[in-house]
Amino acid sequence: MITNPFGSIINLADSSYSRFDGETLKSVHTHMEMSTRLCLIHDQFRSTVLSPYFPCAGAKTAFHQNTYRFALYPELTSESTTVLLCNDLFNFIKEQKEMDTNYSTFVACFEGPLPIDEDHFENLLWKQLQSVHDLDSKFHEWNSGVSSNINDHNFSFSFAGEAFFVVGMHPASSRQARKFLYPCLVFNSHEQFNELKRIKKYQHLQKVIRRNEMKLQGNVNPNLRDFGEESEAKQYSGKYNGPEWMCPFLSKSQDRHV
C-alpha cells in the first residue's frame, strides 16, 4: 500500500474529506459526524450539478453514481489549507483507482475569500495550485505523460504523479456553468479523458456539454479547446484569456515533452 506522505503532517480530525452514500455525507477515513455547514454547502453544490440546466454531463454522471469526493476548507491559499488539500487529493487518487467508473471527481470547496471578480479568483486559483505543487514536488515527480510547461499544448496539472484537469468555480464568474456560492477547485483525472477517448465516448460527451452550455449561456466559453490544441491552463479559471495571457504558475519539475 502506498503511504500518504502528507498524512503525517496533518491532524486527521481537521480533514473534511467525505463521500455521499446516497442519503448522507460521511467522513471517508474517520467516524466523525460531518458539520452542518459542510453538509449544507455540499447539498448546495450537489443540487447545482444535478440541476437540469447544469451543462456538464460527466459531472452529472459522477454525482448520480456518487463516485465523487467532497471537502470544505476554511481559506483558499492558506498554508493549513494547502496541507489538508494535498492529503485529501492524495487519498482521492488512491480511492479513484478502486472505483469502477470513468466518471469520478474531487470537489475542493473553500469558505473564503470570496472573489470580487474573475481576475481575483484566477489569481487565487493559481496561487493555490502553485502551493500544492511546491509541497507535492518534495515527494513526487511531474506526470510523465504531460508537460509541466504552462504554455505547452500538452500541459496538465500534476499531483502525486497523476495528471488533472482543474475546473474553477466561484460566485463572480461570468460563465453560468462556473458559478457557485463559494470558490471551488474541481479535480478531474486526465486518465479518465484518455479512457473515454479510447472507448470512443469522449467526442459525444464533449458535444453534449457544449450543446448544453449553448442553451444555458447562449454561447460556448471561448477558452474551450479540444485537448491537445492549446494549453488547458487557460480554461481552469473559467475566465476568458486572450493570446497575451501570462499564467503565474512555475513548475519545479524538469519539463517533459511527450
C-alpha positions as protocol buffer text, in pm:
chain_id: "A"
residue {
  index: 1
  type: MET
  ca { x: 0 y: 0 z: 0 }
}
residue {
  index: 2
  type: ILE
  ca { x: 135 y: 343 z: -94 }
}
residue {
  index: 3
  type: THR
  ca { x: 178 y: 565 z: 211 }
}
residue {
  index: 4
  type: ASN
  ca { x: 29 y: 912 z: 203 }
}
residue {
  index: 5
  type: PRO
  ca { x: 329 y: 1144 z: 260 }
}
residue {
  index: 6
  type: PHE
  ca { x: 101 y: 1427 z: 374 }
}
residue {
  index: 7
  type: GLY
  ca { x: -86 y: 1225 z: 636 }
}
residue {
  index: 8
  type: SER
  ca { x: 189 y: 1260 z: 893 }
}
residue {
  index: 9
  type: ILE
  ca { x: 181 y: 1641 z: 885 }
}
residue {
  index: 10
  type: ILE
  ca { x: -190 y: 1696 z: 943 }
}
residue {
  index: 11
  type: ASN
  ca { x: -439 y: 1631 z: 1217 }
}
residue {
  index: 12
  type: LEU
  ca { x: -681 y: 1385 z: 1057 }
}
residue {
  index: 13
  type: ALA
  ca { x: -963 y: 1538 z: 1261 }
}
residue {
  index: 14
  type: ASP
  ca { x: -916 y: 1859 z: 1060 }
}
residue {
  index: 15
  type: SER
  ca { x: -990 y: 1686 z: 731 }
}
residue {
  index: 16
  type: SER
  ca { x: -1345 y: 1711 z: 596 }
}
residue {
  index: 17
  type: TYR
  ca { x: -1275 y: 1470 z: 308 }
}
residue {
  index: 18
  type: SER
  ca { x: -1609 y: 1296 z: 265 }
}
residue {
  index: 19
  type: ARG
  ca { x: -1832 y: 1083 z: 46 }
}
residue {
  index: 20
  type: PHE
  ca { x: -2206 y: 1082 z: -18 }
}
residue {
  index: 21
  type: ASP
  ca { x: -2369 y: 741 z: 31 }
}
residue {
  index: 22
  type: GLY
  ca { x: -2697 y: 833 z: -136 }
}
residue {
  index: 23
  type: GLU
  ca { x: -2852 y: 968 z: 183 }
}
residue {
  index: 24
  type: THR
  ca { x: -2591 y: 1141 z: 397 }
}
residue {
  index: 25
  type: LEU
  ca { x: -2242 y: 1284 z: 376 }
}
residue {
  index: 26
  type: LYS
  ca { x: -1988 y: 1074 z: 566 }
}
residue {
  index: 27
  type: SER
  ca { x: -1621 y: 1105 z: 651 }
}
residue {
  index: 28
  type: VAL
  ca { x: -1411 y: 867 z: 443 }
}
residue {
  index: 29
  type: HIS
  ca { x: -1140 y: 796 z: 699 }
}
residue {
  index: 30
  type: THR
  ca { x: -1288 y: 872 z: 1041 }
}
residue {
  index: 31
  type: HIS
  ca { x: -1613 y: 813 z: 1228 }
}
residue {
  index: 32
  type: MET
  ca { x: -1665 y: 1184 z: 1288 }
}
residue {
  index: 33
  type: GLU
  ca { x: -2002 y: 1334 z: 1213 }
}
residue {
  index: 34
  type: MET
  ca { x: -1987 y: 1592 z: 935 }
}
residue {
  index: 35
  type: SER
  ca { x: -2058 y: 1951 z: 1036 }
}
residue {
  index: 36
  type: THR
  ca { x: -2392 y: 2108 z: 948 }
}
residue {
  index: 37
  type: ARG
  ca { x: -2215 y: 2377 z: 745 }
}
residue {
  index: 38
  type: LEU
  ca { x: -2021 y: 2120 z: 545 }
}
residue {
  index: 39
  type: CYS
  ca { x: -2338 y: 1924 z: 471 }
}
residue {
  index: 40
  type: LEU
  ca { x: -2527 y: 2238 z: 371 }
}
residue {
  index: 41
  type: ILE
  ca { x: -2259 y: 2354 z: 126 }
}
residue {
  index: 42
  type: HIS
  ca { x: -2226 y: 2001 z: -13 }
}
residue {
  index: 43
  type: ASP
  ca { x: -2602 y: 1980 z: -67 }
}
residue {
  index: 44
  type: GLN
  ca { x: -2596 y: 2317 z: -244 }
}
residue {
  index: 45
  type: PHE
  ca { x: -2317 y: 2201 z: -473 }
}
residue {
  index: 46
  type: ARG
  ca { x: -2488 y: 1869 z: -541 }
}
residue {
  index: 47
  type: SER
  ca { x: -2811 y: 2050 z: -628 }
}
residue {
  index: 48
  type: THR
  ca { x: -2619 y: 2275 z: -867 }
}
residue {
  index: 49
  type: VAL
  ca { x: -2464 y: 1983 z: -1053 }
}
residue {
  index: 50
  type: LEU
  ca { x: -2785 y: 1781 z: -1067 }
}
residue {
  index: 51
  type: SER
  ca { x: -2992 y: 2075 z: -1188 }
}
residue {
  index: 52
  type: PRO
  ca { x: -3136 y: 2003 z: -1535 }
}
residue {
  index: 53
  type: TYR
  ca { x: -2968 y: 2327 z: -1651 }
}
residue {
  index: 54
  type: PHE
  ca { x: -2613 y: 2236 z: -1544 }
}
residue {
  index: 55
  type: PRO
  ca { x: -2424 y: 2158 z: -1868 }
}
residue {
  index: 56
  type: CYS
  ca { x: -2151 y: 1912 z: -1766 }
}
residue {
  index: 57
  type: ALA
  ca { x: -2286 y: 1564 z: -1835 }
}
residue {
  index: 58
  type: GLY
  ca { x: -1972 y: 1398 z: -1697 }
}
residue {
  index: 59
  type: ALA
  ca { x: -2012 y: 1568 z: -1360 }
}
residue {
  index: 60
  type: LYS
  ca { x: -2380 y: 1471 z: -1352 }
}
residue {
  index: 61
  type: THR
  ca { x: -2287 y: 1105 z: -1405 }
}
residue {
  index: 62
  type: ALA
  ca { x: -2032 y: 1116 z: -1121 }
}
residue {
  index: 63
  type: PHE
  ca { x: -2291 y: 1269 z: -888 }
}
residue {
  index: 64
  type: HIS
  ca { x: -2563 y: 1025 z: -991 }
}
residue {
  index: 65
  type: GLN
  ca { x: -2322 y: 738 z: -926 }
}
residue {
  index: 66
  type: ASN
  ca { x: -2191 y: 900 z: -605 }
}
residue {
  index: 67
  type: THR
  ca { x: -1839 y: 845 z: -739 }
}
residue {
  index: 68
  type: TYR
  ca { x: -1714 y: 1181 z: -619 }
}
residue {
  index: 69
  type: ARG
  ca { x: -1549 y: 1313 z: -305 }
}
residue {
  index: 70
  type: PHE
  ca { x: -1609 y: 1647 z: -138 }
}
residue {
  index: 71
  type: ALA
  ca { x: -1415 y: 1856 z: 111 }
}
residue {
  index: 72
  type: LEU
  ca { x: -1453 y: 2204 z: 261 }
}
residue {
  index: 73
  type: TYR
  ca { x: -1158 y: 2421 z: 362 }
}
residue {
  index: 74
  type: PRO
  ca { x: -1159 y: 2749 z: 559 }
}
residue {
  index: 75
  type: GLU
  ca { x: -936 y: 2965 z: 338 }
}
residue {
  index: 76
  type: LEU
  ca { x: -816 y: 2932 z: -19 }
}
residue {
  index: 77
  type: THR
  ca { x: -433 y: 2959 z: -45 }
}
residue {
  index: 78
  type: SER
  ca { x: -360 y: 2939 z: 330 }
}
residue {
  index: 79
  type: GLU
  ca { x: -76 y: 2712 z: 442 }
}
residue {
  index: 80
  type: SER
  ca { x: -302 y: 2491 z: 653 }
}
residue {
  index: 81
  type: THR
  ca { x: -548 y: 2454 z: 365 }
}
residue {
  index: 82
  type: THR
  ca { x: -267 y: 2354 z: 128 }
}
residue {
  index: 83
  type: VAL
  ca { x: -152 y: 2069 z: 352 }
}
residue {
  index: 84
  type: LEU
  ca { x: -507 y: 1941 z: 403 }
}
residue {
  index: 85
  type: LEU
  ca { x: -583 y: 1967 z: 31 }
}
residue {
  index: 86
  type: CYS
  ca { x: -270 y: 1768 z: -57 }
}
residue {
  index: 87
  type: ASN
  ca { x: -365 y: 1500 z: 193 }
}
residue {
  index: 88
  type: ASP
  ca { x: -721 y: 1474 z: 63 }
}
residue {
  index: 89
  type: LEU
  ca { x: -627 y: 1481 z: -305 }
}
residue {
  index: 90
  type: PHE
  ca { x: -373 y: 1202 z: -245 }
}
residue {
  index: 91
  type: ASN
  ca { x: -643 y: 995 z: -76 }
}
residue {
  index: 92
  type: PHE
  ca { x: -877 y: 1062 z: -368 }
}
residue {
  index: 93
  type: ILE
  ca { x: -619 y: 929 z: -613 }
}
residue {
  index: 94
  type: LYS
  ca { x: -593 y: 607 z: -413 }
}
residue {
  index: 95
  type: GLU
  ca { x: -972 y: 571 z: -395 }
}
residue {
  index: 96
  type: GLN
  ca { x: -1021 y: 657 z: -760 }
}
residue {
  index: 97
  type: LYS
  ca { x: -810 y: 362 z: -869 }
}
residue {
  index: 98
  type: GLU
  ca { x: -1063 y: 134 z: -697 }
}
residue {
  index: 99
  type: MET
  ca { x: -1373 y: 298 z: -847 }
}
residue {
  index: 100
  type: ASP
  ca { x: -1521 y: 103 z: -1135 }
}
residue {
  index: 101
  type: THR
  ca { x: -1616 y: 409 z: -1339 }
}
residue {
  index: 102
  type: ASN
  ca { x: -1486 y: 658 z: -1594 }
}
residue {
  index: 103
  type: TYR
  ca { x: -1669 y: 936 z: -1410 }
}
residue {
  index: 104
  type: SER
  ca { x: -1520 y: 1037 z: -1077 }
}
residue {
  index: 105
  type: THR
  ca { x: -1416 y: 1375 z: -945 }
}
residue {
  index: 106
  type: PHE
  ca { x: -1290 y: 1553 z: -633 }
}
residue {
  index: 107
  type: VAL
  ca { x: -1452 y: 1881 z: -531 }
}
residue {
  index: 108
  type: ALA
  ca { x: -1247 y: 2109 z: -306 }
}
residue {
  index: 109
  type: CYS
  ca { x: -1462 y: 2394 z: -178 }
}
residue {
  index: 110
  type: PHE
  ca { x: -1339 y: 2695 z: 21 }
}
residue {
  index: 111
  type: GLU
  ca { x: -1531 y: 2920 z: 262 }
}
residue {
  index: 112
  type: GLY
  ca { x: -1322 y: 3218 z: 158 }
}
residue {
  index: 113
  type: PRO
  ca { x: -1204 y: 3455 z: 47 }
}
residue {
  index: 114
  type: LEU
  ca { x: -1497 y: 3528 z: -181 }
}
residue {
  index: 115
  type: PRO
  ca { x: -1353 y: 3664 z: -508 }
}
residue {
  index: 116
  type: ILE
  ca { x: -1452 y: 4017 z: -601 }
}
residue {
  index: 117
  type: ASP
  ca { x: -1413 y: 3946 z: -974 }
}
residue {
  index: 118
  type: GLU
  ca { x: -1274 y: 3692 z: -1220 }
}
residue {
  index: 119
  type: ASP
  ca { x: -918 y: 3824 z: -1206 }
}
residue {
  index: 120
  type: HIS
  ca { x: -918 y: 3790 z: -829 }
}
residue {
  index: 121
  type: PHE
  ca { x: -1035 y: 3430 z: -846 }
}
residue {
  index: 122
  type: GLU
  ca { x: -785 y: 3340 z: -1116 }
}
residue {
  index: 123
  type: ASN
  ca { x: -502 y: 3474 z: -902 }
}
residue {
  index: 124
  type: LEU
  ca { x: -627 y: 3274 z: -603 }
}
residue {
  index: 125
  type: LEU
  ca { x: -663 y: 2958 z: -814 }
}
residue {
  index: 126
  type: TRP
  ca { x: -306 y: 2970 z: -944 }
}
residue {
  index: 127
  type: LYS
  ca { x: -164 y: 3069 z: -607 }
}
residue {
  index: 128
  type: GLN
  ca { x: -333 y: 2763 z: -456 }
}
residue {
  index: 129
  type: LEU
  ca { x: -217 y: 2529 z: -733 }
}
residue {
  index: 130
  type: GLN
  ca { x: 137 y: 2668 z: -701 }
}
residue {
  index: 131
  type: SER
  ca { x: 135 y: 2599 z: -325 }
}
residue {
  index: 132
  type: VAL
  ca { x: 3 y: 2246 z: -380 }
}
residue {
  index: 133
  type: HIS
  ca { x: 271 y: 2181 z: -641 }
}
residue {
  index: 134
  type: ASP
  ca { x: 550 y: 2325 z: -426 }
}
residue {
  index: 135
  type: LEU
  ca { x: 464 y: 2085 z: -144 }
}
residue {
  index: 136
  type: ASP
  ca { x: 396 y: 1789 z: -373 }
}
residue {
  index: 137
  type: SER
  ca { x: 728 y: 1836 z: -557 }
}
residue {
  index: 138
  type: LYS
  ca { x: 910 y: 1733 z: -239 }
}
residue {
  index: 139
  type: PHE
  ca { x: 767 y: 1383 z: -280 }
}
residue {
  index: 140
  type: HIS
  ca { x: 666 y: 1327 z: -644 }
}
residue {
  index: 141
  type: GLU
  ca { x: 777 y: 1393 z: -1000 }
}
residue {
  index: 142
  type: TRP
  ca { x: 554 y: 1554 z: -1261 }
}
residue {
  index: 143
  type: ASN
  ca { x: 337 y: 1310 z: -1454 }
}
residue {
  index: 144
  type: SER
  ca { x: 550 y: 1181 z: -1742 }
}
residue {
  index: 145
  type: GLY
  ca { x: 260 y: 1181 z: -1990 }
}
residue {
  index: 146
  type: VAL
  ca { x: 201 y: 1557 z: -1982 }
}
residue {
  index: 147
  type: SER
  ca { x: 411 y: 1873 z: -2000 }
}
residue {
  index: 148
  type: SER
  ca { x: 500 y: 2085 z: -1698 }
}
residue {
  index: 149
  type: ASN
  ca { x: 545 y: 2388 z: -1925 }
}
residue {
  index: 150
  type: ILE
  ca { x: 239 y: 2605 z: -1866 }
}
residue {
  index: 151
  type: ASN
  ca { x: 247 y: 2730 z: -2227 }
}
residue {
  index: 152
  type: ASP
  ca { x: 276 y: 2387 z: -2386 }
}
residue {
  index: 153
  type: HIS
  ca { x: -28 y: 2244 z: -2566 }
}
residue {
  index: 154
  type: ASN
  ca { x: 31 y: 1922 z: -2368 }
}
residue {
  index: 155
  type: PHE
  ca { x: 32 y: 2092 z: -2027 }
}
residue {
  index: 156
  type: SER
  ca { x: -175 y: 1946 z: -1747 }
}
residue {
  index: 157
  type: PHE
  ca { x: -158 y: 1999 z: -1372 }
}
residue {
  index: 158
  type: SER
  ca { x: 21 y: 1714 z: -1197 }
}
residue {
  index: 159
  type: PHE
  ca { x: -13 y: 1593 z: -839 }
}
residue {
  index: 160
  type: ALA
  ca { x: 135 y: 1275 z: -691 }
}
residue {
  index: 161
  type: GLY
  ca { x: 231 y: 1169 z: -1042 }
}
residue {
  index: 162
  type: GLU
  ca { x: -128 y: 1195 z: -1170 }
}
residue {
  index: 163
  type: ALA
  ca { x: -243 y: 1444 z: -1434 }
}
residue {
  index: 164
  type: PHE
  ca { x: -552 y: 1654 z: -1364 }
}
residue {
  index: 165
  type: PHE
  ca { x: -774 y: 1899 z: -1547 }
}
residue {
  index: 166
  type: VAL
  ca { x: -885 y: 2159 z: -1290 }
}
residue {
  index: 167
  type: VAL
  ca { x: -1221 y: 2335 z: -1310 }
}
residue {
  index: 168
  type: GLY
  ca { x: -1259 y: 2656 z: -1111 }
}
residue {
  index: 169
  type: MET
  ca { x: -1600 y: 2774 z: -987 }
}
residue {
  index: 170
  type: HIS
  ca { x: -1686 y: 3087 z: -790 }
}
residue {
  index: 171
  type: PRO
  ca { x: -1967 y: 3341 z: -735 }
}
residue {
  index: 172
  type: ALA
  ca { x: -1814 y: 3615 z: -955 }
}
residue {
  index: 173
  type: SER
  ca { x: -1786 y: 3401 z: -1269 }
}
residue {
  index: 174
  type: SER
  ca { x: -1936 y: 3540 z: -1589 }
}
residue {
  index: 175
  type: ARG
  ca { x: -1999 y: 3181 z: -1706 }
}
residue {
  index: 176
  type: GLN
  ca { x: -2318 y: 3036 z: -1559 }
}
residue {
  index: 177
  type: ALA
  ca { x: -2166 y: 2686 z: -1568 }
}
residue {
  index: 178
  type: ARG
  ca { x: -1884 y: 2807 z: -1341 }
}
residue {
  index: 179
  type: LYS
  ca { x: -2097 y: 2989 z: -1084 }
}
residue {
  index: 180
  type: PHE
  ca { x: -2121 y: 2868 z: -725 }
}
residue {
  index: 181
  type: LEU
  ca { x: -2172 y: 3040 z: -389 }
}
residue {
  index: 182
  type: TYR
  ca { x: -1817 y: 2960 z: -278 }
}
residue {
  index: 183
  type: PRO
  ca { x: -1485 y: 2925 z: -463 }
}
residue {
  index: 184
  type: CYS
  ca { x: -1419 y: 2564 z: -568 }
}
residue {
  index: 185
  type: LEU
  ca { x: -1149 y: 2367 z: -744 }
}
residue {
  index: 186
  type: VAL
  ca { x: -1273 y: 2051 z: -911 }
}
residue {
  index: 187
  type: PHE
  ca { x: -1005 y: 1793 z: -994 }
}
residue {
  index: 188
  type: ASN
  ca { x: -1072 y: 1564 z: -1293 }
}
residue {
  index: 189
  type: SER
  ca { x: -829 y: 1289 z: -1389 }
}
residue {
  index: 190
  type: HIS
  ca { x: -679 y: 1305 z: -1736 }
}
residue {
  index: 191
  type: GLU
  ca { x: -669 y: 927 z: -1738 }
}
residue {
  index: 192
  type: GLN
  ca { x: -1049 y: 930 z: -1746 }
}
residue {
  index: 193
  type: PHE
  ca { x: -1048 y: 1152 z: -2056 }
}
residue {
  index: 194
  type: ASN
  ca { x: -798 y: 920 z: -2222 }
}
residue {
  index: 195
  type: GLU
  ca { x: -1014 y: 617 z: -2144 }
}
residue {
  index: 196
  type: LEU
  ca { x: -1327 y: 789 z: -2277 }
}
residue {
  index: 197
  type: LYS
  ca { x: -1138 y: 863 z: -2596 }
}
residue {
  index: 198
  type: ARG
  ca { x: -1023 y: 502 z: -2619 }
}
residue {
  index: 199
  type: ILE
  ca { x: -1378 y: 369 z: -2594 }
}
residue {
  index: 200
  type: LYS
  ca { x: -1499 y: 644 z: -2831 }
}
residue {
  index: 201
  type: LYS
  ca { x: -1729 y: 821 z: -2585 }
}
residue {
  index: 202
  type: TYR
  ca { x: -1534 y: 1143 z: -2536 }
}
residue {
  index: 203
  type: GLN
  ca { x: -1645 y: 1328 z: -2850 }
}
residue {
  index: 204
  type: HIS
  ca { x: -2012 y: 1256 z: -2781 }
}
residue {
  index: 205
  type: LEU
  ca { x: -1973 y: 1378 z: -2422 }
}
residue {
  index: 206
  type: GLN
  ca { x: -1800 y: 1693 z: -2544 }
}
residue {
  index: 207
  type: LYS
  ca { x: -2081 y: 1766 z: -2792 }
}
residue {
  index: 208
  type: VAL
  ca { x: -2346 y: 1723 z: -2522 }
}
residue {
  index: 209
  type: ILE
  ca { x: -2164 y: 1958 z: -2283 }
}
residue {
  index: 210
  type: ARG
  ca { x: -2119 y: 2228 z: -2548 }
}
residue {
  index: 211
  type: ARG
  ca { x: -2480 y: 2197 z: -2663 }
}
residue {
  index: 212
  type: ASN
  ca { x: -2598 y: 2232 z: -2303 }
}
residue {
  index: 213
  type: GLU
  ca { x: -2376 y: 2535 z: -2248 }
}
residue {
  index: 214
  type: MET
  ca { x: -2518 y: 2698 z: -2559 }
}
residue {
  index: 215
  type: LYS
  ca { x: -2867 y: 2655 z: -2412 }
}
residue {
  index: 216
  type: LEU
  ca { x: -2758 y: 2794 z: -2075 }
}
residue {
  index: 217
  type: GLN
  ca { x: -2533 y: 3084 z: -2179 }
}
residue {
  index: 218
  type: GLY
  ca { x: -2613 y: 3146 z: -2543 }
}
residue {
  index: 219
  type: ASN
  ca { x: -2254 y: 3071 z: -2644 }
}
residue {
  index: 220
  type: VAL
  ca { x: -1969 y: 2833 z: -2568 }
}
residue {
  index: 221
  type: ASN
  ca { x: -1682 y: 2953 z: -2348 }
}
residue {
  index: 222
  type: PRO
  ca { x: -1431 y: 3098 z: -2599 }
}
residue {
  index: 223
  type: ASN
  ca { x: -1147 y: 2942 z: -2398 }
}
residue {
  index: 224
  type: LEU
  ca { x: -1267 y: 2590 z: -2471 }
}
residue {
  index: 225
  type: ARG
  ca { x: -1041 y: 2393 z: -2698 }
}
residue {
  index: 226
  type: ASP
  ca { x: -1010 y: 2029 z: -2788 }
}
residue {
  index: 227
  type: PHE
  ca { x: -747 y: 1867 z: -2569 }
}
residue {
  index: 228
  type: GLY
  ca { x: -404 y: 1892 z: -2728 }
}
residue {
  index: 229
  type: GLU
  ca { x: -475 y: 2206 z: -2932 }
}
residue {
  index: 230
  type: GLU
  ca { x: -366 y: 2467 z: -2677 }
}
residue {
  index: 231
  type: SER
  ca { x: -257 y: 2478 z: -2313 }
}
residue {
  index: 232
  type: GLU
  ca { x: -554 y: 2378 z: -2100 }
}
residue {
  index: 233
  type: ALA
  ca { x: -430 y: 2617 z: -1829 }
}
residue {
  index: 234
  type: LYS
  ca { x: -635 y: 2893 z: -1996 }
}
residue {
  index: 235
  type: GLN
  ca { x: -952 y: 2701 z: -1915 }
}
residue {
  index: 236
  type: TYR
  ca { x: -900 y: 2639 z: -1544 }
}
residue {
  index: 237
  type: SER
  ca { x: -1044 y: 2963 z: -1403 }
}
residue {
  index: 238
  type: GLY
  ca { x: -1333 y: 2990 z: -1650 }
}
residue {
  index: 239
  type: LYS
  ca { x: -1232 y: 3349 z: -1738 }
}
residue {
  index: 240
  type: TYR
  ca { x: -1167 y: 3440 z: -2100 }
}
residue {
  index: 241
  type: ASN
  ca { x: -794 y: 3470 z: -2163 }
}
residue {
  index: 242
  type: GLY
  ca { x: -657 y: 3605 z: -2489 }
}
residue {
  index: 243
  type: PRO
  ca { x: -328 y: 3520 z: -2660 }
}
residue {
  index: 244
  type: GLU
  ca { x: -138 y: 3770 z: -2442 }
}
residue {
  index: 245
  type: TRP
  ca { x: -232 y: 3590 z: -2118 }
}
residue {
  index: 246
  type: MET
  ca { x: 55 y: 3503 z: -1886 }
}
residue {
  index: 247
  type: CYS
  ca { x: -1 y: 3229 z: -1629 }
}
residue {
  index: 248
  type: PRO
  ca { x: 163 y: 3291 z: -1289 }
}
residue {
  index: 249
  type: PHE
  ca { x: 250 y: 2922 z: -1237 }
}
residue {
  index: 250
  type: LEU
  ca { x: 601 y: 2779 z: -1242 }
}
residue {
  index: 251
  type: SER
  ca { x: 672 y: 2408 z: -1221 }
}
residue {
  index: 252
  type: LYS
  ca { x: 966 y: 2292 z: -1015 }
}
residue {
  index: 253
  type: SER
  ca { x: 991 y: 1982 z: -1232 }
}
residue {
  index: 254
  type: GLN
  ca { x: 1205 y: 1946 z: -1539 }
}
residue {
  index: 255
  type: ASP
  ca { x: 976 y: 1983 z: -1838 }
}
residue {
  index: 256
  type: ARG
  ca { x: 894 y: 1676 z: -2041 }
}
residue {
  index: 257
  type: HIS
  ca { x: 767 y: 1699 z: -2397 }
}
residue {
  index: 258
  type: VAL
  ca { x: 591 y: 1378 z: -2492 }
}
